[in-house]
PDB file of C-alpha atoms in Angstrom:
ATOM      1  CA  MET A1210     -51.958  11.447  26.354  1.00 29.00           C
ATOM      2  CA  ALA A1211     -48.629  11.056  24.581  1.00 32.00           C
ATOM      3  CA  VAL A1212     -48.232   8.498  21.836  1.00 33.00           C
ATOM      4  CA  VAL A1213     -45.154   6.927  20.290  1.00 37.00           C
ATOM      5  CA  ASP A1214     -44.600   5.388  16.894  1.00 38.00           C
ATOM      6  CA  CYS A1215     -42.960   2.003  17.449  1.00 52.00           C
ATOM      7  CA  HIS A1216     -42.942   0.999  13.806  1.00 45.00           C
ATOM      8  CA  ARG A1217     -39.275   1.704  13.125  1.00 43.00           C
ATOM      9  CA  SER A1218     -37.531   1.178  16.442  1.00 46.00           C
ATOM     10  CA  ALA A1219     -38.147  -1.564  18.999  1.00 49.00           C
ATOM     11  CA  ALA A1220     -35.669   0.037  21.392  1.00 48.00           C
ATOM     12  CA  ARG A1221     -37.382   3.410  21.152  1.00 45.00           C
ATOM     13  CA  CYS A1222     -40.753   1.785  21.681  1.00 49.00           C
ATOM     14  CA  ARG A1223     -39.638  -0.050  24.791  1.00 48.00           C
ATOM     15  CA  ALA A1224     -37.894   2.959  26.265  1.00 46.00           C
ATOM     16  CA  ALA A1225     -40.980   5.100  25.808  1.00 42.00           C
ATOM     17  CA  TYR A1226     -43.100   2.729  27.824  1.00 45.00           C
ATOM     18  CA  ASN A1227     -40.697   1.595  30.537  1.00 45.00           C
ATOM     19  CA  ALA A1228     -42.460   4.005  32.873  1.00 42.00           C
ATOM     20  CA  LEU A1229     -45.568   1.833  32.614  1.00 50.00           C
ATOM     21  CA  MET A1230     -43.948  -1.506  33.367  1.00 59.00           C
ATOM     22  CA  ASN A1231     -41.339  -3.502  35.275  1.00 81.00           C
ATOM     23  CA  TYR A1232     -41.621  -1.262  38.322  1.00 90.00           C
ATOM     24  CA  LEU A1233     -41.838  -4.218  40.668  1.00 95.00           C
ATOM     25  CA  ALA A1234     -38.529  -5.714  39.588  1.00 95.00           C
ATOM     26  CA  HIS A1235     -36.699  -2.396  39.868  1.00 96.00           C
ATOM     27  CA  LEU A1236     -38.125  -1.816  43.344  1.00 97.00           C
ATOM     28  CA  PHE A1237     -37.132  -5.302  44.406  1.00 97.00           C
ATOM     29  CA  LEU A1238     -33.578  -4.797  43.154  1.00 97.00           C
ATOM     30  CA  ALA A1239     -33.294  -1.555  45.153  1.00 97.00           C
ATOM     31  CA  ARG A1240     -35.240  -2.616  48.230  1.00 97.00           C
ATOM     32  CA  GLN A1241     -32.410  -1.846  50.692  1.00 96.00           C
ATOM     33  CA  SER A1242     -33.844   1.617  51.376  1.00 97.00           C
ATOM     34  CA  GLY A1243     -36.638   3.970  50.415  1.00 97.00           C
ATOM     35  CA  ALA A1244     -34.200   6.333  48.716  1.00 96.00           C
ATOM     36  CA  ALA A1245     -32.718   3.468  46.698  1.00 97.00           C
ATOM     37  CA  MET A1246     -36.162   2.333  45.537  1.00 97.00           C
ATOM     38  CA  LEU A1247     -36.985   5.880  44.528  1.00 96.00           C
ATOM     39  CA  GLY A1248     -33.828   6.042  42.423  1.00 95.00           C
ATOM     40  CA  GLY A1249     -34.606   2.639  40.950  1.00 95.00           C
ATOM     41  CA  ILE A1250     -37.906   3.966  39.646  1.00 94.00           C
ATOM     42  CA  MET A1251     -36.644   7.406  38.645  1.00 93.00           C
ATOM     43  CA  GLY A1252     -34.282   5.749  36.194  1.00 90.00           C
ATOM     44  CA  ASP A1253     -37.251   5.554  33.828  1.00 86.00           C
ATOM     45  CA  PHE A1254     -38.036   9.244  34.139  1.00 90.00           C
ATOM     46  CA  VAL A1255     -34.623  10.936  34.285  1.00 88.00           C
ATOM     47  CA  LYS A1256     -32.546  10.615  31.131  1.00 80.00           C
ATOM     48  CA  ALA A1257     -29.847  13.265  31.588  1.00 75.00           C
ATOM     49  CA  ASP A1258     -26.670  13.118  33.661  1.00 79.00           C
ATOM     50  CA  VAL A1259     -27.735  12.938  37.309  1.00 82.00           C
ATOM     51  CA  THR A1260     -24.368  13.834  38.820  1.00 77.00           C
ATOM     52  CA  GLY A1261     -24.922  16.391  41.569  1.00 80.00           C
ATOM     53  CA  ARG A1262     -28.654  16.674  40.911  1.00 87.00           C
ATOM     54  CA  TYR A1263     -29.851  14.178  43.509  1.00 92.00           C
ATOM     55  CA  PRO A1264     -28.704  12.688  46.824  1.00 93.00           C
ATOM     56  CA  THR A1265     -25.940  10.126  46.381  1.00 92.00           C
ATOM     57  CA  GLU A1266     -27.992   6.973  46.865  1.00 94.00           C
ATOM     58  CA  ILE A1267     -30.796   8.127  44.576  1.00 95.00           C
ATOM     59  CA  ALA A1268     -28.346   9.159  41.856  1.00 93.00           C
ATOM     60  CA  ARG A1269     -26.497   5.858  42.099  1.00 95.00           C
ATOM     61  CA  GLU A1270     -29.676   3.818  41.726  1.00 96.00           C
ATOM     62  CA  ILE A1271     -30.803   5.901  38.751  1.00 95.00           C
ATOM     63  CA  GLN A1272     -27.554   5.025  37.008  1.00 94.00           C
ATOM     64  CA  LEU A1273     -27.781   1.397  38.130  1.00 96.00           C
ATOM     65  CA  HIS A1274     -31.278   1.209  36.660  1.00 95.00           C
ATOM     66  CA  ARG A1275     -29.771   1.987  33.258  1.00 92.00           C
ATOM     67  CA  TYR A1276     -27.161  -0.740  33.678  1.00 95.00           C
ATOM     68  CA  ILE A1277     -29.927  -3.172  34.647  1.00 96.00           C
ATOM     69  CA  ASP A1278     -31.924  -2.369  31.512  1.00 93.00           C
ATOM     70  CA  SER A1279     -28.868  -2.809  29.291  1.00 93.00           C
ATOM     71  CA  TYR A1280     -27.960  -6.105  30.973  1.00 96.00           C
ATOM     72  CA  THR A1281     -31.504  -7.376  30.593  1.00 95.00           C
ATOM     73  CA  ASP A1282     -31.719  -6.486  26.913  1.00 92.00           C
ATOM     74  CA  SER A1283     -28.455  -8.281  26.176  1.00 95.00           C
ATOM     75  CA  HIS A1284     -29.027 -11.427  28.241  1.00 97.00           C
ATOM     76  CA  PRO A1285     -29.219 -14.612  26.131  1.00 97.00           C
ATOM     77  CA  ALA A1286     -32.315 -15.914  27.947  1.00 97.00           C
ATOM     78  CA  VAL A1287     -34.181 -12.672  27.323  1.00 97.00           C
ATOM     79  CA  LYS A1288     -33.135 -12.633  23.684  1.00 96.00           C
ATOM     80  CA  ALA A1289     -34.259 -16.250  23.292  1.00 97.00           C
ATOM     81  CA  SER A1290     -37.650 -15.434  24.791  1.00 97.00           C
ATOM     82  CA  ALA A1291     -38.032 -12.502  22.425  1.00 96.00           C
ATOM     83  CA  GLN A1292     -37.512 -14.865  19.499  1.00 96.00           C
ATOM     84  CA  LEU A1293     -40.626 -16.779  20.518  1.00 97.00           C
ATOM     85  CA  PHE A1294     -42.780 -13.901  19.291  1.00 95.00           C
ATOM     86  CA  PRO A1295     -43.785 -13.820  15.624  1.00 93.00           C
ATOM     87  CA  GLU A1296     -41.691 -11.512  13.486  1.00 89.00           C
ATOM     88  CA  GLY A1297     -44.438  -8.922  13.134  1.00 83.00           C
ATOM     89  CA  ARG A1298     -44.824  -8.588  16.902  1.00 87.00           C
ATOM     90  CA  ARG A1299     -41.221  -9.092  17.929  1.00 90.00           C
ATOM     91  CA  ARG A1300     -40.570  -5.345  18.156  1.00 87.00           C
ATOM     92  CA  TYR A1301     -42.962  -5.350  21.121  1.00 88.00           C
ATOM     93  CA  ALA A1302     -41.325  -8.296  22.889  1.00 92.00           C
ATOM     94  CA  GLY A1303     -39.391  -6.040  25.263  1.00 90.00           C
ATOM     95  CA  ILE A1304     -42.590  -4.448  26.554  1.00 89.00           C
ATOM     96  CA  LEU A1305     -44.391  -7.756  26.883  1.00 93.00           C
ATOM     97  CA  LEU A1306     -41.509  -9.499  28.618  1.00 95.00           C
ATOM     98  CA  ASP A1307     -40.997  -6.677  31.104  1.00 92.00           C
ATOM     99  CA  VAL A1308     -44.625  -6.831  32.178  1.00 93.00           C
ATOM    100  CA  PHE A1309     -44.577 -10.633  32.247  1.00 96.00           C
ATOM    101  CA  TYR A1310     -41.389 -10.756  34.315  1.00 96.00           C
ATOM    102  CA  ASP A1311     -43.084  -8.653  37.000  1.00 95.00           C
ATOM    103  CA  HIS A1312     -45.852 -11.261  36.965  1.00 96.00           C
ATOM    104  CA  LEU A1313     -43.354 -14.096  37.431  1.00 97.00           C
ATOM    105  CA  LEU A1314     -41.508 -12.232  40.183  1.00 97.00           C
ATOM    106  CA  SER A1315     -44.804 -11.586  41.943  1.00 96.00           C
ATOM    107  CA  LEU A1316     -45.760 -15.252  41.815  1.00 96.00           C
ATOM    108  CA  GLN A1317     -42.389 -16.262  43.274  1.00 96.00           C
ATOM    109  CA  TRP A1318     -42.060 -13.390  45.720  1.00 97.00           C
ATOM    110  CA  GLN A1319     -41.470 -15.463  48.863  1.00 96.00           C
ATOM    111  CA  ARG A1320     -38.703 -17.340  47.085  1.00 96.00           C
ATOM    112  CA  TRP A1321     -36.747 -14.194  46.332  1.00 96.00           C
ATOM    113  CA  CYS A1322     -37.611 -11.864  49.188  1.00 97.00           C
ATOM    114  CA  ASP A1323     -38.096 -12.318  52.935  1.00 95.00           C
ATOM    115  CA  GLU A1324     -40.023  -9.057  53.219  1.00 97.00           C
ATOM    116  CA  PRO A1325     -43.727  -9.200  52.313  1.00 97.00           C
ATOM    117  CA  ARG A1326     -44.377  -7.463  49.007  1.00 97.00           C
ATOM    118  CA  GLN A1327     -46.892  -5.027  50.432  1.00 97.00           C
ATOM    119  CA  ALA A1328     -44.489  -4.048  53.211  1.00 97.00           C
ATOM    120  CA  MET A1329     -41.841  -3.195  50.624  1.00 98.00           C
ATOM    121  CA  LEU A1330     -44.361  -1.231  48.580  1.00 97.00           C
ATOM    122  CA  ASP A1331     -45.469   0.682  51.653  1.00 97.00           C
ATOM    123  CA  ARG A1332     -41.855   1.738  52.275  1.00 98.00           C
ATOM    124  CA  PHE A1333     -41.664   2.905  48.682  1.00 97.00           C
ATOM    125  CA  TYR A1334     -44.874   4.897  49.005  1.00 97.00           C
ATOM    126  CA  VAL A1335     -43.453   6.637  52.085  1.00 97.00           C
ATOM    127  CA  ALA A1336     -40.305   7.484  50.111  1.00 96.00           C
ATOM    128  CA  LEU A1337     -42.413   8.954  47.317  1.00 95.00           C
ATOM    129  CA  ALA A1338     -44.143  11.277  49.776  1.00 95.00           C
ATOM    130  CA  GLU A1339     -40.945  12.234  51.597  1.00 95.00           C
ATOM    131  CA  HIS A1340     -39.108  13.119  48.383  1.00 95.00           C
ATOM    132  CA  ASP A1341     -41.988  14.765  46.537  1.00 93.00           C
ATOM    133  CA  THR A1342     -39.937  17.844  45.637  1.00 94.00           C
ATOM    134  CA  LEU A1343     -37.345  15.663  43.876  1.00 93.00           C
ATOM    135  CA  LEU A1344     -39.790  13.778  41.703  1.00 94.00           C
ATOM    136  CA  PRO A1345     -39.858  14.421  37.948  1.00 91.00           C
ATOM    137  CA  ASP A1346     -43.188  15.922  36.928  1.00 91.00           C
ATOM    138  CA  ARG A1347     -44.424  12.791  35.198  1.00 88.00           C
ATOM    139  CA  LEU A1348     -43.696  10.603  38.205  1.00 91.00           C
ATOM    140  CA  ARG A1349     -45.228  13.134  40.584  1.00 93.00           C
ATOM    141  CA  SER A1350     -48.451  13.109  38.582  1.00 91.00           C
ATOM    142  CA  MET A1351     -48.528   9.298  38.547  1.00 88.00           C
ATOM    143  CA  ALA A1352     -47.666   8.755  42.207  1.00 91.00           C
ATOM    144  CA  PRO A1353     -51.135   9.326  43.735  1.00 92.00           C
ATOM    145  CA  HIS A1354     -52.723   6.854  41.317  1.00 89.00           C
ATOM    146  CA  MET A1355     -49.952   4.332  41.889  1.00 89.00           C
ATOM    147  CA  VAL A1356     -50.461   4.472  45.636  1.00 93.00           C
ATOM    148  CA  GLN A1357     -54.258   4.571  45.565  1.00 92.00           C
ATOM    149  CA  MET A1358     -54.659   1.734  43.060  1.00 90.00           C
ATOM    150  CA  ASN A1359     -51.722  -0.258  44.512  1.00 93.00           C
ATOM    151  CA  TRP A1360     -51.403  -1.938  41.128  1.00 87.00           C
ATOM    152  CA  LEU A1361     -47.869  -3.200  41.824  1.00 91.00           C
ATOM    153  CA  ASN A1362     -49.319  -5.669  44.304  1.00 93.00           C
ATOM    154  CA  ALA A1363     -51.690  -7.186  41.753  1.00 90.00           C
ATOM    155  CA  TYR A1364     -49.379  -8.949  39.318  1.00 91.00           C
ATOM    156  CA  ASP A1365     -49.975 -12.424  40.736  1.00 91.00           C
ATOM    157  CA  ASP A1366     -52.988 -12.515  38.447  1.00 90.00           C
ATOM    158  CA  PHE A1367     -52.261 -12.834  34.727  1.00 92.00           C
ATOM    159  CA  ALA A1368     -55.277 -10.603  34.138  1.00 91.00           C
ATOM    160  CA  SER A1369     -53.165  -7.728  35.489  1.00 89.00           C
ATOM    161  CA  VAL A1370     -50.610  -8.412  32.766  1.00 91.00           C
ATOM    162  CA  ASP A1371     -53.405  -8.231  30.226  1.00 91.00           C
ATOM    163  CA  LYS A1372     -54.676  -4.941  31.682  1.00 88.00           C
ATOM    164  CA  ALA A1373     -51.196  -3.397  31.697  1.00 86.00           C
ATOM    165  CA  VAL A1374     -50.599  -4.319  28.067  1.00 88.00           C
ATOM    166  CA  GLN A1375     -54.031  -2.992  27.114  1.00 86.00           C
ATOM    167  CA  ARG A1376     -53.197   0.363  28.742  1.00 83.00           C
ATOM    168  CA  ILE A1377     -49.855   0.580  27.000  1.00 82.00           C
ATOM    169  CA  SER A1378     -51.367  -0.294  23.620  1.00 81.00           C
ATOM    170  CA  LEU A1379     -53.701   2.688  23.831  1.00 80.00           C
ATOM    171  CA  ARG A1380     -50.685   4.988  23.789  1.00 72.00           C
ATOM    172  CA  LEU A1381     -49.233   3.605  20.578  1.00 67.00           C
ATOM    173  CA  SER A1382     -49.653   5.839  17.554  1.00 57.00           C
ATOM    174  CA  ARG A1383     -50.343   2.776  15.418  1.00 67.00           C
ATOM    175  CA  ASN A1384     -50.323  -1.015  15.575  1.00 69.00           C
ATOM    176  CA  GLY A1385     -51.595  -1.121  19.153  1.00 77.00           C
ATOM    177  CA  ALA A1386     -53.469  -4.261  18.174  1.00 80.00           C
ATOM    178  CA  GLN A1387     -50.160  -6.025  17.538  1.00 81.00           C
ATOM    179  CA  LEU A1388     -49.069  -5.338  21.088  1.00 87.00           C
ATOM    180  CA  ARG A1389     -52.400  -6.595  22.422  1.00 89.00           C
ATOM    181  CA  ASP A1390     -52.048  -9.718  20.296  1.00 90.00           C
ATOM    182  CA  GLY A1391     -48.794 -10.362  22.137  1.00 91.00           C
ATOM    183  CA  ILE A1392     -50.861 -11.415  25.158  1.00 93.00           C
ATOM    184  CA  ALA A1393     -51.744 -14.582  23.254  1.00 94.00           C
ATOM    185  CA  ASP A1394     -48.034 -15.170  22.603  1.00 95.00           C
ATOM    186  CA  LEU A1395     -47.315 -14.868  26.324  1.00 96.00           C
ATOM    187  CA  ARG A1396     -50.007 -17.416  27.060  1.00 96.00           C
ATOM    188  CA  GLN A1397     -48.784 -19.764  24.346  1.00 96.00           C
ATOM    189  CA  HIS A1398     -45.157 -19.627  25.468  1.00 97.00           C
ATOM    190  CA  TYR A1399     -45.794 -19.171  29.186  1.00 97.00           C
ATOM    191  CA  GLU A1400     -43.703 -22.161  30.285  1.00 97.00           C
ATOM    192  CA  ALA A1401     -40.806 -21.435  27.941  1.00 98.00           C
ATOM    193  CA  ILE A1402     -40.589 -17.785  28.986  1.00 98.00           C
ATOM    194  CA  ALA A1403     -40.883 -18.755  32.652  1.00 98.00           C
ATOM    195  CA  ALA A1404     -38.026 -21.222  32.183  1.00 98.00           C
ATOM    196  CA  GLY A1405     -35.932 -18.462  30.644  1.00 97.00           C
ATOM    197  CA  PHE A1406     -36.685 -16.239  33.622  1.00 98.00           C
ATOM    198  CA  GLU A1407     -35.393 -18.989  35.903  1.00 97.00           C
ATOM    199  CA  GLY A1408     -32.015 -18.745  34.205  1.00 96.00           C
ATOM    200  CA  PHE A1409     -31.977 -14.992  33.806  1.00 97.00           C
ATOM    201  CA  PHE A1410     -33.134 -13.662  37.159  1.00 98.00           C
ATOM    202  CA  PRO A1411     -30.470 -15.192  39.451  1.00 97.00           C
ATOM    203  CA  GLU A1412     -27.795 -13.906  37.105  1.00 98.00           C
ATOM    204  CA  LEU A1413     -29.397 -10.465  37.145  1.00 98.00           C
ATOM    205  CA  LEU A1414     -29.223 -10.475  40.950  1.00 98.00           C
ATOM    206  CA  GLY A1415     -25.527 -11.273  40.797  1.00 98.00           C
ATOM    207  CA  PHE A1416     -24.932  -8.550  38.239  1.00 98.00           C
ATOM    208  CA  VAL A1417     -26.740  -5.938  40.335  1.00 98.00           C
ATOM    209  CA  GLN A1418     -24.843  -6.840  43.490  1.00 97.00           C
ATOM    210  CA  GLU A1419     -21.487  -6.702  41.710  1.00 97.00           C
ATOM    211  CA  ARG A1420     -22.191  -3.493  39.808  1.00 97.00           C
ATOM    212  CA  ARG A1421     -23.591  -1.673  42.841  1.00 97.00           C
ATOM    213  CA  GLY A1422     -20.547  -2.702  44.851  1.00 96.00           C
ATOM    214  CA  ARG A1423     -18.231  -1.312  42.185  1.00 95.00           C
ATOM    215  CA  MET A1424     -20.162   1.951  42.082  1.00 94.00           C
ATOM    216  CA  VAL A1425     -19.959   2.339  45.864  1.00 93.00           C
ATOM    217  CA  GLU A1426     -16.240   1.613  45.889  1.00 92.00           C
ATOM    218  CA  GLN A1427     -15.622   4.100  43.096  1.00 89.00           C
ATOM    219  CA  ALA A1428     -17.546   6.803  44.959  1.00 85.00           C
ATOM    220  CA  LEU A1429     -15.507   6.156  48.117  1.00 88.00           C
ATOM    221  CA  ARG A1430     -12.237   6.465  46.206  1.00 87.00           C
ATOM    222  CA  GLN A1431     -13.339   9.826  44.817  1.00 82.00           C
ATOM    223  CA  GLN A1432     -14.088  11.317  48.230  1.00 74.00           C
TER     224      GLN A1432
END
C-alpha cells in the first residue's frame, strides 16, 4: 500500500488521495453518458496530456475534471470552510471537505438529480466494464471492489464519511491521527460547512456547464 507524506504540502496530500474520495460528485457532474462518467473519474488517475490517447468524450471529461478541481480549490466558500479547521489540521481540509461534500450531495440527491442515484451508478459500472482496456491499472484494480461494495451509494450515512477518512488516514506516512481528528471538526462545523456547500455547489454546476460548452465548441472549430 502506497503512502504519502502530507507534512509539507496540502496540495500534494489532497492530490494523492483524490482517487479515494469525491467520486460521487464527479460522476454526477458527468452523468450525461457512461463515457463521460468514466472520464470524470479517470481525471484522478491520468495526469499526463490525454490528447489522442482516449475517445473524445472521455478525454474531454478528464480535462474538465482538472478544471473542476481547480475551481473547487479556489472557490471562496470552500476556502472559508477550510478555515474552520484548526491550523494543525488545515492541511487535510481538502480531503475532509471532498468526502463531506459527497455526503451532502448524497443527502440532497433528489434535489439535484432526477435520476435515482443507484441507476446512475449502474450506468457507470456498465461503462467501467465496457471500457476495461482503457482503464489505468490502479482504477482497473479498484473497479471490482467499487462495484461489489457499491460504496458510492452509502454516503447518506455520516458513518460512511468516517470510514472513508479512516481508510485514507491509514495511507498517510505520518500524522494519520490528525486526519482522523478532522472527523470531529466536520461534526462540530457541520451546519457551517453545509451552508457553504449551498453557495458553492450551484455555482460549480454553472461553471461546469459553461466550461464544457466552451470545450465542445473549441473541438468543433478544430475539426
